PDB file of C-alpha atoms in Angstrom:
ATOM      1  CA  MET A  21       0.000   0.000   0.000  1.00  0.00           C
ATOM      2  CA  ALA A  22       2.811   2.437   0.835  1.00  0.00           C
ATOM      3  CA  ASP A  23       4.264   1.857  -2.635  1.00  0.00           C
ATOM      4  CA  GLY A  24       0.841   2.558  -4.144  1.00  0.00           C
ATOM      5  CA  LEU A  25       0.517   5.821  -2.211  1.00  0.00           C
ATOM      6  CA  SER A  26       3.992   6.931  -3.229  1.00  0.00           C
ATOM      7  CA  LEU A  27       3.279   6.161  -6.883  1.00  0.00           C
ATOM      8  CA  LEU A  28      -0.079   7.948  -6.652  1.00  0.00           C
ATOM      9  CA  GLU A  29       1.664  11.014  -5.217  1.00  0.00           C
ATOM     10  CA  THR A  30       4.180  10.974  -8.078  1.00  0.00           C
ATOM     11  CA  LEU A  31       1.380  10.702 -10.642  1.00  0.00           C
ATOM     12  CA  THR A  32      -0.446  13.573  -8.972  1.00  0.00           C
ATOM     13  CA  ASP A  33       2.680  15.737  -9.085  1.00  0.00           C
ATOM     14  CA  THR A  34       2.919  14.973 -12.793  1.00  0.00           C
ATOM     15  CA  ALA A  35      -0.746  15.860 -13.314  1.00  0.00           C
ATOM     16  CA  ILE A  36      -0.141  19.180 -11.531  1.00  0.00           C
ATOM     17  CA  ASP A  37       2.814  19.789 -13.864  1.00  0.00           C
ATOM     18  CA  SER A  38       0.506  19.080 -16.785  1.00  0.00           C
ATOM     19  CA  ALA A  39      -2.158  21.538 -15.588  1.00  0.00           C
ATOM     20  CA  LEU A  40       0.516  24.191 -15.116  1.00  0.00           C
ATOM     21  CA  GLY A  41       1.857  23.416 -18.590  1.00  0.00           C
ATOM     22  CA  TYR A  42      -1.574  23.911 -20.137  1.00  0.00           C
ATOM     23  CA  GLU A  43      -2.002  27.175 -18.251  1.00  0.00           C
ATOM     24  CA  LYS A  44       1.415  28.444 -19.369  1.00  0.00           C
ATOM     25  CA  ALA A  45       0.743  27.414 -22.977  1.00  0.00           C
ATOM     26  CA  ALA A  46      -2.640  29.192 -22.878  1.00  0.00           C
ATOM     27  CA  GLU A  47      -0.858  32.373 -21.754  1.00  0.00           C
ATOM     28  CA  LYS A  48       1.510  32.142 -24.738  1.00  0.00           C
ATOM     29  CA  ALA A  49      -1.104  31.300 -27.374  1.00  0.00           C
ATOM     30  CA  THR A  50      -2.352  34.197 -29.475  1.00  0.00           C
ATOM     31  CA  ASN A  51      -5.016  32.241 -31.388  1.00  0.00           C
ATOM     32  CA  ALA A  52      -8.319  32.603 -29.506  1.00  0.00           C
ATOM     33  CA  GLY A  53      -9.469  29.070 -30.310  1.00  0.00           C
ATOM     34  CA  LEU A  54      -6.192  27.544 -29.192  1.00  0.00           C
ATOM     35  CA  LYS A  55      -6.141  29.668 -26.051  1.00  0.00           C
ATOM     36  CA  GLY A  56      -9.682  28.530 -25.191  1.00  0.00           C
ATOM     37  CA  THR A  57      -8.889  24.875 -25.814  1.00  0.00           C
ATOM     38  CA  LEU A  58      -5.757  25.015 -23.667  1.00  0.00           C
ATOM     39  CA  THR A  59      -7.620  26.794 -20.859  1.00  0.00           C
ATOM     40  CA  SER A  60     -10.358  24.150 -20.990  1.00  0.00           C
ATOM     41  CA  GLN A  61      -7.769  21.353 -20.880  1.00  0.00           C
ATOM     42  CA  ALA A  62      -6.083  22.998 -17.888  1.00  0.00           C
ATOM     43  CA  SER A  63      -9.423  22.990 -16.078  1.00  0.00           C
ATOM     44  CA  LYS A  64     -10.023  19.318 -16.890  1.00  0.00           C
ATOM     45  CA  ARG A  65      -6.552  18.471 -15.652  1.00  0.00           C
ATOM     46  CA  ARG A  66      -7.149  20.414 -12.423  1.00  0.00           C
ATOM     47  CA  ASN A  67     -10.280  18.285 -11.909  1.00  0.00           C
ATOM     48  CA  THR A  68      -8.170  15.169 -12.426  1.00  0.00           C
ATOM     49  CA  VAL A  69      -5.676  16.452  -9.861  1.00  0.00           C
ATOM     50  CA  GLU A  70      -8.537  16.947  -7.401  1.00  0.00           C
ATOM     51  CA  ALA A  71      -9.724  13.363  -7.916  1.00  0.00           C
ATOM     52  CA  LEU A  72      -6.182  12.045  -7.410  1.00  0.00           C
ATOM     53  CA  ASN A  73      -5.741  14.190  -4.303  1.00  0.00           C
ATOM     54  CA  ALA A  74      -9.023  12.912  -2.893  1.00  0.00           C
ATOM     55  CA  GLU A  75      -7.677   9.378  -3.219  1.00  0.00           C
ATOM     56  CA  ILE A  76      -4.386  10.379  -1.587  1.00  0.00           C
ATOM     57  CA  ARG A  77      -6.324  11.820   1.367  1.00  0.00           C
ATOM     58  CA  ARG A  78      -8.479   8.683   1.550  1.00  0.00           C
ATOM     59  CA  LEU A  79      -5.279   6.649   1.842  1.00  0.00           C
ATOM     60  CA  GLY A  80      -4.055   8.862   4.670  1.00  0.00           C
ATOM     61  CA  GLY A  81      -1.658  11.040   2.682  1.00  0.00           C
ATOM     62  CA  GLU A  82      -1.520  14.787   2.228  1.00  0.00           C
ATOM     63  CA  ALA A  83      -2.822  16.424  -0.922  1.00  0.00           C
ATOM     64  CA  ARG A  84      -0.221  17.463  -3.462  1.00  0.00           C
ATOM     65  CA  THR A  85      -0.109  21.098  -4.563  1.00  0.00           C
ATOM     66  CA  ASN A  86       3.243  21.980  -6.124  1.00  0.00           C
ATOM     67  CA  GLY A  87       4.068  19.538  -8.892  1.00  0.00           C
ATOM     68  CA  SER A  88       7.526  18.103  -9.399  1.00  0.00           C
ATOM     69  CA  THR A  89      10.983  19.648  -9.513  1.00  0.00           C
ATOM     70  CA  ALA A  90      11.462  18.190 -12.996  1.00  0.00           C
ATOM     71  CA  GLY A  91       8.232  19.869 -14.129  1.00  0.00           C
ATOM     72  CA  ALA A  92       9.393  23.230 -12.803  1.00  0.00           C
ATOM     73  CA  ALA A  93      12.699  22.836 -14.633  1.00  0.00           C
ATOM     74  CA  HIS A  94      10.883  21.911 -17.838  1.00  0.00           C
ATOM     75  CA  ARG A  95       8.638  24.990 -17.594  1.00  0.00           C
ATOM     76  CA  ALA A  96      11.715  27.198 -17.112  1.00  0.00           C
ATOM     77  CA  PHE A  97      13.349  25.644 -20.180  1.00  0.00           C
ATOM     78  CA  THR A  98      10.233  26.056 -22.308  1.00  0.00           C
ATOM     79  CA  THR A  99       9.972  29.701 -21.285  1.00  0.00           C
ATOM     80  CA  LEU A 100      13.430  30.197 -22.766  1.00  0.00           C
ATOM     81  CA  ALA A 101      12.605  28.143 -25.862  1.00  0.00           C
ATOM     82  CA  ASP A 102       9.347  30.036 -26.372  1.00  0.00           C
ATOM     83  CA  ALA A 103      11.320  33.191 -27.079  1.00  0.00           C
ATOM     84  CA  PHE A 104      11.941  31.729 -30.538  1.00  0.00           C
ATOM     85  CA  GLY A 105       9.245  30.855 -33.055  1.00  0.00           C
ATOM     86  CA  ASP A 106       5.481  31.189 -33.422  1.00  0.00           C
ATOM     87  CA  SER A 107       3.745  31.275 -30.028  1.00  0.00           C
ATOM     88  CA  ASN A 108       0.780  29.176 -31.197  1.00  0.00           C
ATOM     89  CA  GLU A 109       3.029  26.522 -32.701  1.00  0.00           C
ATOM     90  CA  ARG A 110       5.201  26.468 -29.570  1.00  0.00           C
ATOM     91  CA  ALA A 111       2.176  26.245 -27.272  1.00  0.00           C
ATOM     92  CA  ALA A 112       0.770  23.297 -29.244  1.00  0.00           C
ATOM     93  CA  GLU A 113       4.171  21.561 -29.353  1.00  0.00           C
ATOM     94  CA  ARG A 114       4.773  21.966 -25.627  1.00  0.00           C
ATOM     95  CA  VAL A 115       1.442  20.548 -24.516  1.00  0.00           C
ATOM     96  CA  GLU A 116       1.744  17.695 -27.016  1.00  0.00           C
ATOM     97  CA  GLU A 117       5.167  16.738 -25.630  1.00  0.00           C
ATOM     98  CA  GLY A 118       3.832  16.928 -22.094  1.00  0.00           C
ATOM     99  CA  GLU A 119       0.787  14.814 -22.884  1.00  0.00           C
ATOM    100  CA  ASP A 120       2.920  12.086 -24.469  1.00  0.00           C
ATOM    101  CA  TYR A 121       5.017  11.999 -21.304  1.00  0.00           C
ATOM    102  CA  ILE A 122       2.140  11.947 -18.804  1.00  0.00           C
ATOM    103  CA  GLU A 123       0.092   9.393 -20.760  1.00  0.00           C
ATOM    104  CA  LYS A 124       3.061   7.023 -20.783  1.00  0.00           C
ATOM    105  CA  LYS A 125       3.696   7.579 -17.073  1.00  0.00           C
ATOM    106  CA  PHE A 126       0.084   6.755 -16.137  1.00  0.00           C
ATOM    107  CA  ARG A 127      -0.027   3.762 -18.502  1.00  0.00           C
ATOM    108  CA  GLU A 128       3.172   2.332 -17.009  1.00  0.00           C
ATOM    109  CA  ALA A 129       1.835   2.872 -13.474  1.00  0.00           C
ATOM    110  CA  LEU A 130      -1.308   0.932 -14.357  1.00  0.00           C
ATOM    111  CA  ASP A 131       0.844  -1.921 -15.673  1.00  0.00           C
ATOM    112  CA  LYS A 132       2.220  -2.361 -12.152  1.00  0.00           C
ATOM    113  CA  ASP A 133       0.371  -4.130  -9.358  1.00  0.00           C
ATOM    114  CA  ASP A 134       0.902  -1.396  -6.733  1.00  0.00           C
ATOM    115  CA  PHE A 135      -2.671  -0.168  -6.354  1.00  0.00           C
ATOM    116  CA  THR A 136      -5.671  -1.365  -4.416  1.00  0.00           C
ATOM    117  CA  PRO A 137      -8.753  -1.874  -6.604  1.00  0.00           C
ATOM    118  CA  GLU A 138     -10.182   1.450  -5.385  1.00  0.00           C
ATOM    119  CA  THR A 139      -7.005   3.386  -6.172  1.00  0.00           C
ATOM    120  CA  ARG A 140      -6.623   1.607  -9.511  1.00  0.00           C
ATOM    121  CA  ALA A 141     -10.120   2.788 -10.511  1.00  0.00           C
ATOM    122  CA  VAL A 142      -9.195   6.416  -9.709  1.00  0.00           C
ATOM    123  CA  VAL A 143      -5.934   6.147 -11.682  1.00  0.00           C
ATOM    124  CA  GLN A 144      -7.761   4.496 -14.607  1.00  0.00           C
ATOM    125  CA  ASN A 145     -10.259   7.385 -14.701  1.00  0.00           C
ATOM    126  CA  ALA A 146      -7.378   9.859 -14.657  1.00  0.00           C
ATOM    127  CA  HIS A 147      -5.656   7.922 -17.437  1.00  0.00           C
ATOM    128  CA  ARG A 148      -8.798   8.103 -19.579  1.00  0.00           C
ATOM    129  CA  GLU A 149      -8.906  11.905 -19.243  1.00  0.00           C
ATOM    130  CA  ILE A 150      -5.182  12.123 -19.969  1.00  0.00           C
ATOM    131  CA  SER A 151      -5.495   9.863 -23.025  1.00  0.00           C
ATOM    132  CA  GLU A 152      -8.224  12.121 -24.404  1.00  0.00           C
ATOM    133  CA  GLY A 153      -5.952  15.124 -23.817  1.00  0.00           C
ATOM    134  CA  GLU A 154      -3.079  13.349 -25.540  1.00  0.00           C
ATOM    135  CA  LYS A 155      -5.190  12.712 -28.630  1.00  0.00           C
ATOM    136  CA  LEU A 156      -6.393  16.318 -28.644  1.00  0.00           C
ATOM    137  CA  THR A 157      -2.881  17.715 -28.409  1.00  0.00           C
ATOM    138  CA  ASP A 158      -1.762  15.500 -31.301  1.00  0.00           C
ATOM    139  CA  ARG A 159      -4.447  17.196 -33.410  1.00  0.00           C
ATOM    140  CA  LEU A 160      -3.474  20.645 -32.119  1.00  0.00           C
ATOM    141  CA  GLU A 161       0.166  20.093 -32.984  1.00  0.00           C
ATOM    142  CA  GLU A 162      -0.795  19.077 -36.529  1.00  0.00           C
ATOM    143  CA  GLN A 163      -3.079  22.101 -36.856  1.00  0.00           C
ATOM    144  CA  PHE A 164      -0.527  24.659 -35.660  1.00  0.00           C
ATOM    145  CA  ASP A 165       2.634  23.086 -37.105  1.00  0.00           C
TER     146      ASP A 165
END
């Protein structure tokens, strides 16, 4: 169970990073449609974070709020990289890269046997939302590339 809680906390940190990434990309986007889509995705991801945090609390842990150190470093790097190129293209690329990463991380976590059935159901629901986001960002990257 402790391993499951630790893994759930790591996944939640990654989901927070993802929400922050969507929010940052929405700030950079100049296309109104793209900006709206990214803002909507950020909201969905925040809801996913809340569901994951609820499960962490149910397991006796403390809710996660800050994301990961690696996520913070990635956001700092992308801020530098965003200084070059079209802001809409960069925003779409950044969220697409992030969604590929988070989808893989959740999929690999589900391949392990670290979760109780209740926790597994929460992580599976989160993975579904993330998979939908990953497909959407693939389309966005194609549209703005």
